[in-house]
Coordinates of C-alpha atoms and ligand atoms in Angstrom, one line a residue:
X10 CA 245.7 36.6 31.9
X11 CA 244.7 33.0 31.8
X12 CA 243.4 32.8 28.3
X13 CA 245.0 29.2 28.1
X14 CA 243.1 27.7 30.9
X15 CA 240.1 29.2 30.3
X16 CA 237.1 28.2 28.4
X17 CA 237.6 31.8 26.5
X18 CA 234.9 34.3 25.3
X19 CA 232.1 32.2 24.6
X20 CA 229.7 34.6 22.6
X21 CA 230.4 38.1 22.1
X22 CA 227.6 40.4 20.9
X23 CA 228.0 43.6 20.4
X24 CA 225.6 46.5 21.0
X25 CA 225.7 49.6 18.7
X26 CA 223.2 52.5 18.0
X27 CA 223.5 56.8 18.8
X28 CA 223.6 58.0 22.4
X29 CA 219.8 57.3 23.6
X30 CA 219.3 54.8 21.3
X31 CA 218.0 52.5 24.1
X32 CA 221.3 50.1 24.4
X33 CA 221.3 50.4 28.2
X34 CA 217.5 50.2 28.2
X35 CA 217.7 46.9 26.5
X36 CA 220.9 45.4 27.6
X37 CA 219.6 43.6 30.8
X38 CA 216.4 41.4 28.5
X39 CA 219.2 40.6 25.9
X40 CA 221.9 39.4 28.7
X41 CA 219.1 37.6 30.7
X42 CA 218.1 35.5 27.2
X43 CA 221.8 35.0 26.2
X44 CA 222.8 34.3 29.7
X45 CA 226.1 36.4 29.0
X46 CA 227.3 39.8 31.2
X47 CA 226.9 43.2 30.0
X48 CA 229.8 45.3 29.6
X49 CA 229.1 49.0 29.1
X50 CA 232.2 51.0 28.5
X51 CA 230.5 54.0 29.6
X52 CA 229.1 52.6 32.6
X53 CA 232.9 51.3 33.5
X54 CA 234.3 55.1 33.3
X55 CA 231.5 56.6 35.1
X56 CA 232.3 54.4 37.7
X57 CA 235.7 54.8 37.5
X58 CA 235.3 58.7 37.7
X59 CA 232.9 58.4 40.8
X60 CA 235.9 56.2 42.6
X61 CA 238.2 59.1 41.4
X62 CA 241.1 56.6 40.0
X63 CA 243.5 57.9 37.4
X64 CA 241.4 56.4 34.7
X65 CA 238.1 57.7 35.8
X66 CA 240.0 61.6 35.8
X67 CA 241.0 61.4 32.4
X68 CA 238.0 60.1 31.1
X69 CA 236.1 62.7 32.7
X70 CA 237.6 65.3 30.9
X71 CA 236.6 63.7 27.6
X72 CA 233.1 62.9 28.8
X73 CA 232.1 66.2 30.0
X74 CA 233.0 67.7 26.3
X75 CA 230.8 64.4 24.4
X76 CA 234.6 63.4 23.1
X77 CA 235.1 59.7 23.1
X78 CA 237.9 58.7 25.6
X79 CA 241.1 57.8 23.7
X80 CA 241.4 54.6 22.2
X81 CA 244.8 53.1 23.8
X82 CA 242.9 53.8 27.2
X83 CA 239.6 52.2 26.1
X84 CA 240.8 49.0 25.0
X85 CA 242.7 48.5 28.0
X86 CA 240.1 48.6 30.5
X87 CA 237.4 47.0 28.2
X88 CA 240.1 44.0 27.7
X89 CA 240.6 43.8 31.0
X90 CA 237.1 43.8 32.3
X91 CA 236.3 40.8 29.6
X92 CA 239.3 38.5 31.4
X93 CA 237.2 38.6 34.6
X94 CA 235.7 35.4 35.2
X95 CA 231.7 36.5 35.5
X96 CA 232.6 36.8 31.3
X97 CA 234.1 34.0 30.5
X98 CA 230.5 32.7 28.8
X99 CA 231.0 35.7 27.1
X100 CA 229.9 39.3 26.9
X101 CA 227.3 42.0 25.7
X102 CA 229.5 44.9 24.3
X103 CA 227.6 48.1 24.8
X104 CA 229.0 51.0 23.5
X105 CA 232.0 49.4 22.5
X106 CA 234.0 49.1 19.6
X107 CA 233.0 53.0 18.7
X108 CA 236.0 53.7 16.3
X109 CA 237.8 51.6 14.0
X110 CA 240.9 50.7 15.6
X111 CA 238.8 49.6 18.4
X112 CA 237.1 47.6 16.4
X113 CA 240.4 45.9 14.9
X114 CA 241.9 45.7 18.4
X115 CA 238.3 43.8 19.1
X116 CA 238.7 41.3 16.6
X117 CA 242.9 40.7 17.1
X118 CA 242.1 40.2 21.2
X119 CA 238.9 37.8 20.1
X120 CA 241.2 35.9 17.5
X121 CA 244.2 35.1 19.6
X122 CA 241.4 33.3 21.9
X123 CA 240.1 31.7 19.2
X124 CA 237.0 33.7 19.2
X125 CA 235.1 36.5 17.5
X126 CA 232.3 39.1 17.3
X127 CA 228.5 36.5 17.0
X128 CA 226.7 39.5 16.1
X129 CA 226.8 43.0 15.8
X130 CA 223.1 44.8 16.8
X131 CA 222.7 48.0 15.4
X132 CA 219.9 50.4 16.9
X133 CA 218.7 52.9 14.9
X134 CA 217.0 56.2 16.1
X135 CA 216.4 59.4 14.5
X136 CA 218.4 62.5 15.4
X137 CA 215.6 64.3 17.0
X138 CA 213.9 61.5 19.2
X139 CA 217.5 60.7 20.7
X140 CA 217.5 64.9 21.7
X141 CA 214.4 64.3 23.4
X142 CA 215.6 61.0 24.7
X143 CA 218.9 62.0 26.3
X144 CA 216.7 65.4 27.3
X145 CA 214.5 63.8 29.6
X146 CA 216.8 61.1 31.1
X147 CA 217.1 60.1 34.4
X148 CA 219.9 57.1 35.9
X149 CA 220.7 55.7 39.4
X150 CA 223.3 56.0 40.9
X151 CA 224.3 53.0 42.1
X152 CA 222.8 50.6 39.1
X153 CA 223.0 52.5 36.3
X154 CA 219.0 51.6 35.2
X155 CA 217.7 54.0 32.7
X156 CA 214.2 55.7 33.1
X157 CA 212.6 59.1 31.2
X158 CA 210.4 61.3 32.7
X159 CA 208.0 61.2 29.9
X160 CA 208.3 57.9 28.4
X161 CA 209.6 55.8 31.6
X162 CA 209.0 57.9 34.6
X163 CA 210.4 55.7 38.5
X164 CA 207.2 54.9 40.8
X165 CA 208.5 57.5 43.0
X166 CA 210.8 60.8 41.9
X167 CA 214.4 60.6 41.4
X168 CA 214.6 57.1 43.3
X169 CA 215.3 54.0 41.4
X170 CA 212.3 51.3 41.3
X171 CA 215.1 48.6 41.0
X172 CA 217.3 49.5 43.5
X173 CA 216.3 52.4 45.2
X174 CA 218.8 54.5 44.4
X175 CA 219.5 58.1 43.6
X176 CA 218.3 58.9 40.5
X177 CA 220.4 61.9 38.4
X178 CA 220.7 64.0 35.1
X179 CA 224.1 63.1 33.2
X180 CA 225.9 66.1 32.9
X181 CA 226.7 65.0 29.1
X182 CA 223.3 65.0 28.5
X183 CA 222.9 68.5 28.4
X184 CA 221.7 70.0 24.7
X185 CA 225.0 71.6 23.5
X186 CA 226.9 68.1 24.6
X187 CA 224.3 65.7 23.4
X188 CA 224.2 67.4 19.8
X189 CA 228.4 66.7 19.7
X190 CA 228.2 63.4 21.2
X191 CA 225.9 62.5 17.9
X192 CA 228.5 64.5 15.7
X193 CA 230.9 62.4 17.1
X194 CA 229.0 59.2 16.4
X195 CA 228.4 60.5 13.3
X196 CA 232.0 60.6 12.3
X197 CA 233.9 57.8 14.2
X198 CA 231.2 55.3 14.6
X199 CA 228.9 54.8 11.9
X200 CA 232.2 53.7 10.1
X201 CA 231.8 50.8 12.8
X202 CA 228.3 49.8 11.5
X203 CA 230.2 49.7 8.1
X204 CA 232.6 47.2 8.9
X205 CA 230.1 45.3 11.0
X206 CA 227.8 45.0 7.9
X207 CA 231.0 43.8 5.4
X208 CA 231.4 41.1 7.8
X209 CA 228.1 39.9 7.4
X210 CA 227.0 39.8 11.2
X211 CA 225.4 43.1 11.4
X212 CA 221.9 43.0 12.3
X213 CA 220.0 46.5 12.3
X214 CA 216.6 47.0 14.1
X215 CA 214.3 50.0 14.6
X216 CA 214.7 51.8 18.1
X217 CA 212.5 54.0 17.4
X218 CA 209.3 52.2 18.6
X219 CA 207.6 51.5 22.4
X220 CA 210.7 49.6 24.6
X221 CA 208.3 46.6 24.7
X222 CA 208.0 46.5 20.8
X223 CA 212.4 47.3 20.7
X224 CA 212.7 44.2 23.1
X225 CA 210.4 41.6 21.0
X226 CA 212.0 43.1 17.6
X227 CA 215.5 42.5 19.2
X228 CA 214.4 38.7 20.4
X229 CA 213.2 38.2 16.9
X230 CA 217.2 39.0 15.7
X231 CA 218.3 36.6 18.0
X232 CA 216.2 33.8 17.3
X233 CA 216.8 34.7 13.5
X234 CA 220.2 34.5 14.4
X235 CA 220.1 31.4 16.5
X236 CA 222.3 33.2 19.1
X237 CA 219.1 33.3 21.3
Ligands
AP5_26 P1 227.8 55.9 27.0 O1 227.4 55.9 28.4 O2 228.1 54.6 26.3 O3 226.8 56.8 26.2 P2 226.1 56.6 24.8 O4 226.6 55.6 23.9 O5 226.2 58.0 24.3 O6 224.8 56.0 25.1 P3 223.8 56.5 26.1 O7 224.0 55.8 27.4 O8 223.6 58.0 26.1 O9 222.4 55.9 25.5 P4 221.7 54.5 25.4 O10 221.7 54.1 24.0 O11 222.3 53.6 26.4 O12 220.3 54.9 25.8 P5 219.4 54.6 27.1 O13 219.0 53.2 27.1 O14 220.0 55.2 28.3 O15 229.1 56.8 26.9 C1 229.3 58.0 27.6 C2 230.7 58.6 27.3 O16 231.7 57.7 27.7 C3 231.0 58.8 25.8 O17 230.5 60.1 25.3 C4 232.5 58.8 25.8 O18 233.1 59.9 26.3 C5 232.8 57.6 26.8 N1 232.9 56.3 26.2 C6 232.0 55.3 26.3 N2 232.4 54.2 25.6 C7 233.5 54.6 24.9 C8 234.3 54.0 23.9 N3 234.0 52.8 23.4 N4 235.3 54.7 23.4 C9 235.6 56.0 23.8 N5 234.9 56.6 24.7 C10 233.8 56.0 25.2 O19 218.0 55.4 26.7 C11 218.1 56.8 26.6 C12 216.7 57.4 27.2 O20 215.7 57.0 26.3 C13 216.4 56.9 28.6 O21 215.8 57.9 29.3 C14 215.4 55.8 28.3 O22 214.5 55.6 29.3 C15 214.7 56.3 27.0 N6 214.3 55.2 26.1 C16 215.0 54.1 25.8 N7 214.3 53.3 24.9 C17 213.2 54.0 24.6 C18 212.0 53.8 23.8 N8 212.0 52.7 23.0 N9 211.1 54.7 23.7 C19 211.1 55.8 24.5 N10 212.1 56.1 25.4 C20 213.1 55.2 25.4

């Protein structure tokens, strides 16, 4: 680790909001303004579970039930991701902290690099819209974009317009699993938003309107913010 020699983490937002609440959706515009990398924990374990590594078969266990992965496991490979150099202007956390002592480990692992959490963006989405989201997904294979069949359909079926890759259904997506997954947020992550909001750097912004009106209300924070 060459946290000495290094410039550090330069700005570290965070991302939070229910499964389907449109983080990966808007991740890319809010890297692209901030110029920082996005670092999806969820994204890093399903590709750690297509490579078939250790890591990637014990998440999958956890993922296929809509339990979060354990926390000792989590930190480790989101720490280790963030000391790669493509983040060493700093980082869009997506889907990370989701518990408390991730959050804490967060903040001790910012702290002995002399930095912290900028902002904290909370997207919020009601219950039954994020069913219907999470429903009618559809994400590639190979780039992990995001489209919907109703509200985002690809150009042409199951191939990506980005990449051209193979679009599929995430098994965790399924009714039964999505209604935990939000249980699960319910309980172990909204006490995240809490802590977020003590601090004073929690910013919370409807989800629950077109992507292109999500995007320019999520701009807006920024600018408000001056982290944009
Ligand atoms: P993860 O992949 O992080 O899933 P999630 O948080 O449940 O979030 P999603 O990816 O489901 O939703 P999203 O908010 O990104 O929505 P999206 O933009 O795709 O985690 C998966 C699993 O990994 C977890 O269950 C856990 O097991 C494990 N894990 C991950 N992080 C962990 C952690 N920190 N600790 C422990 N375990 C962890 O949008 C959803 C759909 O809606 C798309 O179809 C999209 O096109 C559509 N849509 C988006 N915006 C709009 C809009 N404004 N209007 C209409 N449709 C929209």
């Amino acid at each position: 680790m060459a946290a000495t020699t290094r410039r550090g983490w330069e700005m570290i937002v965070v991302l939070m909001g229910p499964p389907g609440a449109g983080k990966g959706t808007q991740a890319k515009a809010i890297c692209a303004e901030l110029q920082i990398v996005h670092l999806s924990t969820g994204d890093l374990f399903r590709e750690a579970v297509r490579e078939g590594t250790p890591l990637g078969l014990e998440a999958q266990t956890y993922m296929n039930r809509g339990e979060l992965v354990p926390d000792a496991v989590t930190v480790a490979m989101l720490l280790e991701r963030l000391d790669r150099p493509d983040a060493s202007n700093g980082a869009l956390l997506d889907g990370f902290p989701r518990t408390l002592p991730q959050a804490e480990a967060l903040e001790e692992a910012l702290r002995a690099r002399g930095s912290r959490v900028d902002l904290a963006i909370y997207l919020a989405v009601p219950r039954e819209v994020l069913l219907s989201r999470l429903s009618g997904r559809w994400m590639c294979r190979d780039c992990s974009a995001t489209y919907h069949e109703s509200f985002n359909p690809p150009t042409v079926a199951e191939q990506c317009d980005r990449c051209g890759g193979e679009l599929f259904q995430r098994p965790d997506d399924r009714r039964e699993t999505a209604e935990h997954r939000l249980d699960v947020y319910m309980e172990q992550t909204v006490p995240v938003i809490e802590y977020y909001r003590r601090k004073g750097i929690l910013v919370e912004v409807n989800g629950d309107q077109s992507r292109e009106a999500v995007e320019r209300a999520l701009q807006d924070a920024l600018r408000a913010r001056r982290v944009g």
